[in-house]
GROMACS .gro file of C-alpha atoms in nm:
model
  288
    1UNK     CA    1  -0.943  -1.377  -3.962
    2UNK     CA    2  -0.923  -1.514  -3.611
    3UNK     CA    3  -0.888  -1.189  -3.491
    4UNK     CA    4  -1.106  -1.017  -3.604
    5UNK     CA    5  -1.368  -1.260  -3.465
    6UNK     CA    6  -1.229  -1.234  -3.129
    7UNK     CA    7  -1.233  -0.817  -3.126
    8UNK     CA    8  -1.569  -0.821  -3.285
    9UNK     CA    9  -1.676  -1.032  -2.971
   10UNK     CA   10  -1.486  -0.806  -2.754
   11UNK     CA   11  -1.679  -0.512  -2.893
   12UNK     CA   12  -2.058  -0.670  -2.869
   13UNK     CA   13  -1.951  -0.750  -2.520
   14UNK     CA   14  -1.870  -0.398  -2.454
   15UNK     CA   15  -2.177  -0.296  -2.588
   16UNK     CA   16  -2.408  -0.524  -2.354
   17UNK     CA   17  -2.211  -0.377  -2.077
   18UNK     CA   18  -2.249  -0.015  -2.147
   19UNK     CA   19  -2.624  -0.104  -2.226
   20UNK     CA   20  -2.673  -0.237  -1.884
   21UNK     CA   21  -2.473   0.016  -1.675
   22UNK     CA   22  -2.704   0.281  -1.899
   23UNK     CA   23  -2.988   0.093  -1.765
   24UNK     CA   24  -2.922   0.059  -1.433
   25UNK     CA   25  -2.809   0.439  -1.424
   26UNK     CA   26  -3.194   0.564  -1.537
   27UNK     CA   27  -3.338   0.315  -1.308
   28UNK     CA   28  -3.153   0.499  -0.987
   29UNK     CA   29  -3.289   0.826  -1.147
   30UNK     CA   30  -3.622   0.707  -1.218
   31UNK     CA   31  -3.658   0.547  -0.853
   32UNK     CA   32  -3.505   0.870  -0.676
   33UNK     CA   33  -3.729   1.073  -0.867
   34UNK     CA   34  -4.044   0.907  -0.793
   35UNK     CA   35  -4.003   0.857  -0.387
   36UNK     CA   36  -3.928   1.289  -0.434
   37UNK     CA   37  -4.283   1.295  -0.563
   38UNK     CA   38  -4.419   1.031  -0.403
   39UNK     CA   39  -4.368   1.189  -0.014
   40UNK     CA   40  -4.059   0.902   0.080
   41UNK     CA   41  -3.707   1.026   0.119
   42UNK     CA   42  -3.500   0.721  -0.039
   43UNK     CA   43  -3.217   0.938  -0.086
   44UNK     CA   44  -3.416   1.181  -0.271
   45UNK     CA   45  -3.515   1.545  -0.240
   46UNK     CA   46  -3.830   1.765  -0.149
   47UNK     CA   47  -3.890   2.098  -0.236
   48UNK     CA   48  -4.072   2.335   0.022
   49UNK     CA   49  -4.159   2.643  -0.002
   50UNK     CA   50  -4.146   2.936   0.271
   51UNK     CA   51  -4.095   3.313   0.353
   52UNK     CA   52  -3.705   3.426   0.346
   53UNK     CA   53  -3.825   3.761   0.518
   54UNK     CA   54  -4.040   3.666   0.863
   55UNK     CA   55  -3.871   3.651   1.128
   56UNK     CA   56  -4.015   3.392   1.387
   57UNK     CA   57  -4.159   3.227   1.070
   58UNK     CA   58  -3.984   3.207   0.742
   59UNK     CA   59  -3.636   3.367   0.792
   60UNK     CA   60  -3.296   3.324   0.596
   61UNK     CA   61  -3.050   3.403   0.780
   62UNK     CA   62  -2.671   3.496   0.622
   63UNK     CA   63  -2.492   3.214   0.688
   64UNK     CA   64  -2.799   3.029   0.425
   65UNK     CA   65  -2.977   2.841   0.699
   66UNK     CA   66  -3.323   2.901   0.772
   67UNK     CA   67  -3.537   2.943   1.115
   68UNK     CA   68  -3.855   2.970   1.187
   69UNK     CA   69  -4.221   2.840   1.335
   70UNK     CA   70  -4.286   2.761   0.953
   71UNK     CA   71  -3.983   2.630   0.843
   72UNK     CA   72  -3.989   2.427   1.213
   73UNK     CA   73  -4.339   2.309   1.079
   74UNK     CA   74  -4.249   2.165   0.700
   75UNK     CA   75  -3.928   2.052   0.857
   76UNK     CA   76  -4.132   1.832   1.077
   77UNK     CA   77  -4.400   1.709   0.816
   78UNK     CA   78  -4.084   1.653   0.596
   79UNK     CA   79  -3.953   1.413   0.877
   80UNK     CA   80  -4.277   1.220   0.847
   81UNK     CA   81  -4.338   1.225   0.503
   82UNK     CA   82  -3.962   1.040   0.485
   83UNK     CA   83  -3.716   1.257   0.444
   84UNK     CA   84  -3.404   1.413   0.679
   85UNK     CA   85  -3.328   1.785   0.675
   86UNK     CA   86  -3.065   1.770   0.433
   87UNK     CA   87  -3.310   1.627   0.219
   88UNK     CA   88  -3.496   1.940   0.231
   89UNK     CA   89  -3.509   2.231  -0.053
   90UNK     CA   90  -3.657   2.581   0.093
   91UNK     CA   91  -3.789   2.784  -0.163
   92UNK     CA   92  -3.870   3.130  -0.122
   93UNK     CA   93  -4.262   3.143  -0.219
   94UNK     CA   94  -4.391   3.505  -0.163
   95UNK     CA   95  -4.743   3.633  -0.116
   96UNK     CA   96  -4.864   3.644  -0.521
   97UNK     CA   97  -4.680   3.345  -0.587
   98UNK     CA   98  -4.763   3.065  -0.336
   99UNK     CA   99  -5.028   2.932  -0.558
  100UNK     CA  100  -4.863   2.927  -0.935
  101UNK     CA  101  -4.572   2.758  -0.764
  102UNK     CA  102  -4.780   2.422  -0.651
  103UNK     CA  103  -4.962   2.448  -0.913
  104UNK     CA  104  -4.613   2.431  -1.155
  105UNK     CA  105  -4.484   2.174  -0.920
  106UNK     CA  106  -4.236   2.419  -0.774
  107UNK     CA  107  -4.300   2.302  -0.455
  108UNK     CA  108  -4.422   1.980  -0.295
  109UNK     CA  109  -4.596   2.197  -0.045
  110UNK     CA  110  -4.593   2.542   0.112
  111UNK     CA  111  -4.616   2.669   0.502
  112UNK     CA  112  -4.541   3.027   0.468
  113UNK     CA  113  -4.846   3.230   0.703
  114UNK     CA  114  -5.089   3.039   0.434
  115UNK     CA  115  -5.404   3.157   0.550
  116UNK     CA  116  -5.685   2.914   0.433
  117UNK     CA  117  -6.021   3.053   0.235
  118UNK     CA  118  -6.219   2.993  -0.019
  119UNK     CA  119  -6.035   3.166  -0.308
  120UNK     CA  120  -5.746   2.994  -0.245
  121UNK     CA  121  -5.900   2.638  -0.211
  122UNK     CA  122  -6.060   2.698  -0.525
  123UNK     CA  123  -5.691   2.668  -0.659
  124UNK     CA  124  -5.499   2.436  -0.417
  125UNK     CA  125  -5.559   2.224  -0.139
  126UNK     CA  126  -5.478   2.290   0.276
  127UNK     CA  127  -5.370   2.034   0.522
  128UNK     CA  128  -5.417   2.204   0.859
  129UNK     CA  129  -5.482   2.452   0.999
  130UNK     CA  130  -5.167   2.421   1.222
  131UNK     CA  131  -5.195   2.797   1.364
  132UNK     CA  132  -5.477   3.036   1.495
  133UNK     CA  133  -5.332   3.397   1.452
  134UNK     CA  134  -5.498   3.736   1.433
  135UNK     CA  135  -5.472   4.065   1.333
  136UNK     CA  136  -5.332   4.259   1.616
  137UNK     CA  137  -5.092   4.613   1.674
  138UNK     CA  138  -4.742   4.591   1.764
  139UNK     CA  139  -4.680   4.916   1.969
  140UNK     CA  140  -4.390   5.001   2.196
  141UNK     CA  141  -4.348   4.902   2.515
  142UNK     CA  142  -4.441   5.242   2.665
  143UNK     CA  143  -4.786   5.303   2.454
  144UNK     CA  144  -5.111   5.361   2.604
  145UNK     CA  145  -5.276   5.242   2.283
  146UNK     CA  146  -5.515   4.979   2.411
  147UNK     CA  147  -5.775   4.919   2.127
  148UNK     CA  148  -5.826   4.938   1.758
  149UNK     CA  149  -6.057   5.277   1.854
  150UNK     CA  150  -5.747   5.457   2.014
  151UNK     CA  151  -5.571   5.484   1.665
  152UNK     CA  152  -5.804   5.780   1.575
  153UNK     CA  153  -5.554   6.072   1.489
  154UNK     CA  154  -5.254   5.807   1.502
  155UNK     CA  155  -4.997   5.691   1.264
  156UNK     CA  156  -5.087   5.360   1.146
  157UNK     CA  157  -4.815   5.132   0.935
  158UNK     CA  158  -4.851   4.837   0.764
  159UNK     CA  159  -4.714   4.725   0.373
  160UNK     CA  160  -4.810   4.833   0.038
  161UNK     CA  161  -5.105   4.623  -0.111
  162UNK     CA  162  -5.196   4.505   0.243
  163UNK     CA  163  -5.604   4.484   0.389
  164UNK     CA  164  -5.501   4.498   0.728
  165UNK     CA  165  -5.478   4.919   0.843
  166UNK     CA  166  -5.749   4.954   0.555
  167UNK     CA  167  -5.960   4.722   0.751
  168UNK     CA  168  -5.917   4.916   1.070
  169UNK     CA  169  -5.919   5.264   0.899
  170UNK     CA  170  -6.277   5.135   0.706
  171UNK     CA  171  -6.446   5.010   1.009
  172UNK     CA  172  -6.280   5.077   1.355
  173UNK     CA  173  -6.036   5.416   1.325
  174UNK     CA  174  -6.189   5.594   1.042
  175UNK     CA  175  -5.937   5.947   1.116
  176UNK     CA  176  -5.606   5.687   1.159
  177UNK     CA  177  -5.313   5.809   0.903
  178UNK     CA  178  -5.224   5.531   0.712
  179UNK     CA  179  -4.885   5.488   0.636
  180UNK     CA  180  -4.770   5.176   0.395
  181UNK     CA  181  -4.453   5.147   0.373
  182UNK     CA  182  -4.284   4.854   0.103
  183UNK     CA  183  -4.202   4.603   0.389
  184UNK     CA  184  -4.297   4.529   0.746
  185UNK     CA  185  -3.888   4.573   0.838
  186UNK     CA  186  -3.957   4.904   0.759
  187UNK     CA  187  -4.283   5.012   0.950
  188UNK     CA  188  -4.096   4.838   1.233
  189UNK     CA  189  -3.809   5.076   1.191
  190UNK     CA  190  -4.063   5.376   1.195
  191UNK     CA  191  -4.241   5.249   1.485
  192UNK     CA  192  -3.875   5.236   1.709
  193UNK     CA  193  -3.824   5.560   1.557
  194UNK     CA  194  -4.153   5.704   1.678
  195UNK     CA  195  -4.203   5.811   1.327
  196UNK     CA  196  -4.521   5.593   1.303
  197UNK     CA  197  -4.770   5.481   1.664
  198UNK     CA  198  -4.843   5.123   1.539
  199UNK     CA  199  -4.802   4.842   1.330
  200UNK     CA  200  -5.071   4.607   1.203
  201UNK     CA  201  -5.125   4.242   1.044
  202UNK     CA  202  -5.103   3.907   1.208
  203UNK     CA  203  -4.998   3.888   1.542
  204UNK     CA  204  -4.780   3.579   1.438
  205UNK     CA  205  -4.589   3.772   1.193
  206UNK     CA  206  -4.596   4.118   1.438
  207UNK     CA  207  -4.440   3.860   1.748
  208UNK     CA  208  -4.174   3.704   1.519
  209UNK     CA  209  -4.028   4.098   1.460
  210UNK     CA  210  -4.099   4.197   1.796
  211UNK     CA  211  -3.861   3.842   1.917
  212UNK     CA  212  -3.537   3.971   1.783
  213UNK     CA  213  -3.266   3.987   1.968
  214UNK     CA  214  -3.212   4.379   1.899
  215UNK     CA  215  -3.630   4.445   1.932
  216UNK     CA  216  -3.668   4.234   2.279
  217UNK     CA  217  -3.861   4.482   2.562
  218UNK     CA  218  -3.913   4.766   2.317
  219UNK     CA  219  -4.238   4.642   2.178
  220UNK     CA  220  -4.523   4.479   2.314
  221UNK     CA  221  -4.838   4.328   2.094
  222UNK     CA  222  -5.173   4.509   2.172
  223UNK     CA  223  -5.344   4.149   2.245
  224UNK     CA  224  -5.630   4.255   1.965
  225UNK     CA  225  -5.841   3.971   1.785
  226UNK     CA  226  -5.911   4.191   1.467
  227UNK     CA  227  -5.943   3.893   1.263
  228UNK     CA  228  -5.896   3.508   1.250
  229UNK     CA  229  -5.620   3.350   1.019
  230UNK     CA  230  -5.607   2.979   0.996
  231UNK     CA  231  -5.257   2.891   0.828
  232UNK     CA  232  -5.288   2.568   0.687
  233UNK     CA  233  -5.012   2.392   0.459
  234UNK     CA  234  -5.054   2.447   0.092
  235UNK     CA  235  -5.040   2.104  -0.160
  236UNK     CA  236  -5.134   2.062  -0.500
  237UNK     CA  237  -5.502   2.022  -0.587
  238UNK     CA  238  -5.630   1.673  -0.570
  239UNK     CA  239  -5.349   1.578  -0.395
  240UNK     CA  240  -5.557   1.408  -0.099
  241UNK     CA  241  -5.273   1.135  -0.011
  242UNK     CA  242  -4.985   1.445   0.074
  243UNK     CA  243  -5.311   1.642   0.226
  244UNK     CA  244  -5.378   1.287   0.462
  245UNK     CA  245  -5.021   1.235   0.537
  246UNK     CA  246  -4.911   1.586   0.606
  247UNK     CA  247  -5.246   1.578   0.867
  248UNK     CA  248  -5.118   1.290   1.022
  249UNK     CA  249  -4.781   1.426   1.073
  250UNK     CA  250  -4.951   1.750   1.220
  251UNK     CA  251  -5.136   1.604   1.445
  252UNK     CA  252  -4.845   1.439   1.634
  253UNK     CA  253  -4.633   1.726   1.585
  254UNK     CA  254  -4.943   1.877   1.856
  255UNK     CA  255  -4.927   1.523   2.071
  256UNK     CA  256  -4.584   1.464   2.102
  257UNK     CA  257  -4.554   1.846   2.209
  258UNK     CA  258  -4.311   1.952   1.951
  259UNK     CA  259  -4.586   2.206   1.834
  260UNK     CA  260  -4.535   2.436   2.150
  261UNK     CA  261  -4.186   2.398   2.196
  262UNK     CA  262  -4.177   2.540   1.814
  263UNK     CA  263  -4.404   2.817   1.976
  264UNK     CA  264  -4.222   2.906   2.255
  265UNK     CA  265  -3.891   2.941   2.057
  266UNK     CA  266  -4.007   3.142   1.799
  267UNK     CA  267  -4.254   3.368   1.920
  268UNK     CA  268  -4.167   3.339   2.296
  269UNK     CA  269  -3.943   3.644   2.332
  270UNK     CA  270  -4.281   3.865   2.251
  271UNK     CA  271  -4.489   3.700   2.482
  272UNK     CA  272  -4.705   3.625   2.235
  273UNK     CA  273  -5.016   3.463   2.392
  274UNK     CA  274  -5.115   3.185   2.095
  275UNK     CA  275  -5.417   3.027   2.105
  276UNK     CA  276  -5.424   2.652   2.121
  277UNK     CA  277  -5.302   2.420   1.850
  278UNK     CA  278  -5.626   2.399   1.599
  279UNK     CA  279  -5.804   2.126   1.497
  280UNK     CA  280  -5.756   1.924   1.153
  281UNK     CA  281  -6.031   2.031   0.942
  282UNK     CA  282  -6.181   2.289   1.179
  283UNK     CA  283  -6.170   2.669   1.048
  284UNK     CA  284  -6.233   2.959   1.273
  285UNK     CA  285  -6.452   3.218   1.078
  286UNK     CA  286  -6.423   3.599   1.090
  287UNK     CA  287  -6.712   3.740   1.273
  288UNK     CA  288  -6.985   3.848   1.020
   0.00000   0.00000   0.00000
C-alpha cells in the first residue's frame, strides 16, 4: 500500500515536469516566431524574396549563394530590421508572382527590380524607391546604334510577354523586327552571336548581363532614358511599421555609402552610369 502511494507520487511528479518542459518548449516557438514577423532577429528567420536569374541583381549562383544589387539591398534592410545573414531565407519571387507571395505571407518583403505604380500599390505597399533605372539598349561594343530611331530595319530582342521593344516598335522604331525570345540569357546570346542588333529593358537589368566576367568589353549600354523605373521594396499592405523601418534602413544604406559601393560592384564592370540614390517617397514619372 505504501508503495503504491509513493509511485503514484512519482508519476504526478512526472507529469508536472513534462507539462512544464511542454510549456516552456511552445513558449521558445511562440517567441521565435513572433520576432520573424515582427522585423527582430532573436534567433529567428526572415523570408525575402528575389530574382534567381539577374545577374548584377538577383542571381543564384551553383554553389547556392546568392549575389546581387538586390539581394545586397534586402541583405542590408535585413541587418537593420535585426537579423544576420544566416538569418536570411531568399525566395525566388518571379515577375507574376511578387504580389500573391506578400500577400500569402510568403515573403516578409520583396526587392527583385520592383518597379513601383499604381496597379501594384493598389495590392501591396513600397518602401523606397532605392533605384532610378531606365529602359535602355545593350548593343556590342562595336555598334553605331546611337538612338532608339536607329533600330528602324534592325533586330530588336527582348522576352516573351515583355512592353519594352513593343514600346519602342509602337512609338520610336515602327519598321524594328522584334524578336522575343523566352529569357533575356538568350537575346544576350543572339546579340554576341550577331543574330539579333540589340537588346532592350532596364538598363539595371541590361548592365548586370553586360558585368559578367565572360560578357566584359563586348557590350556597351546605349545610355537611352526610354523610361523611368523606380524599384522600391515590396511589403504587405498596411504594413506601415516594416514600410517605416525598411525606409529608415534605406536611407542610411545611401549615408553611410554602402548604397554605391553595392553599385559599383554590381553594375560597375558595364559602366553603367546610375543616377543618384532616390529619394524616400519621391517617384520619377514617365514623360506624358
Amino acid at each position: 500500500m505504501k508503495l503504491r502511494k509513493v509511485t503514484a507520487v512519482s508519476a504526478a511528479a512526472l507529469v508536472l515536469a513534462l507539462t512544464a518542459t511542454a510549456c516552456g518548449s511552445d513558449d521558445k516557438d511562440d517567441a521565435s516566431s513572433s520576432a520573424s514577423s515582427s522585423g527582430s532577429g532573436s534567433g529567428g528567420k526572415i523570408k525575402i524574396g528575389i530574382k534567381y536569374d539577374q545577374p548584377g541583381l538577383g542571381l543564384k549562383k551553383p554553389d547556392g549563394s546568392f549575389a546581387g544589387f538586390d539581394v545586397d539591398v534586402a541583405t542590408y534592410v535585413a541587418k537593420e530590421l535585426g537579423y544576420e545573414p544566416d538569418q536570411i531565407e531568399f525566395v525566388e519571387t518571379k515577375s507574376a508572382d511578387r504580389e500573391n507571395a506578400i500577400e500569402r505571407g510568403d515573403v516578409k518583403f520583396i526587392a527583385a527590380t520592383y518597379s513601383i505604380n499604381d496597379k501594384r500599390k493598389a495590392k501591396v505597399d513600397f518602401a523606397g524607391p532605392y533605384l532610378l533605372a531606365h529602359q535602355d539598349l545593350l548593343l556590342k561594343s562595336d555598334s553605331t546604334i546611337s538612338k532608339a530611331e536607329d533600330l528602324n530595319g534592325k533586330k530588336l530582342c527582348s522576352v516573351t510577354g515583355s512592353t519594352s521593344a513593343q514600346n519602342i516598335h509602337d512609338t520610336i522604331a515602327p519598321k524594328a523586327n522584334l524578336k522575343e525570345l523566352s529569357s533575356y540569357s538568350e537575346c544576350i546570346a543572339g546579340l554576341q552571336s550577331g543574330a539579333v542588333d540589340a537588346v532592350t529593358t532596364d538598363d539595371s537589368i541590361l548592365a548586370g548581363f553586360a558585368s559578367q566576367e565572360q560578357y566584359k568589353g563586348k557590350f556597351k549600354l546605349a545610355g537611352l532614358k526610354l523610361s523611368n523605373e523606380n524599384y522600391g521594396v515590396g511589403v504587405k499592405k498596411g504594413d506601415t511599421a516594416t514600410v517605416d523601418k525598411i525606409n529608415t534602413a534605406l536611407e542610411k544604406m545611401v549615408s553611410d555609402g554602402s548604397w554605391q559601393k553595392a553599385v559599383e560592384a554590381n553594375f560597375g564592370p558595364a559602366n553603367y552610369k546610375n543616377e543618384p540614390a532616390p529619394k524616400i517617397g519621391v517617384i520619377v514619372p514617365n514623360a506624358s
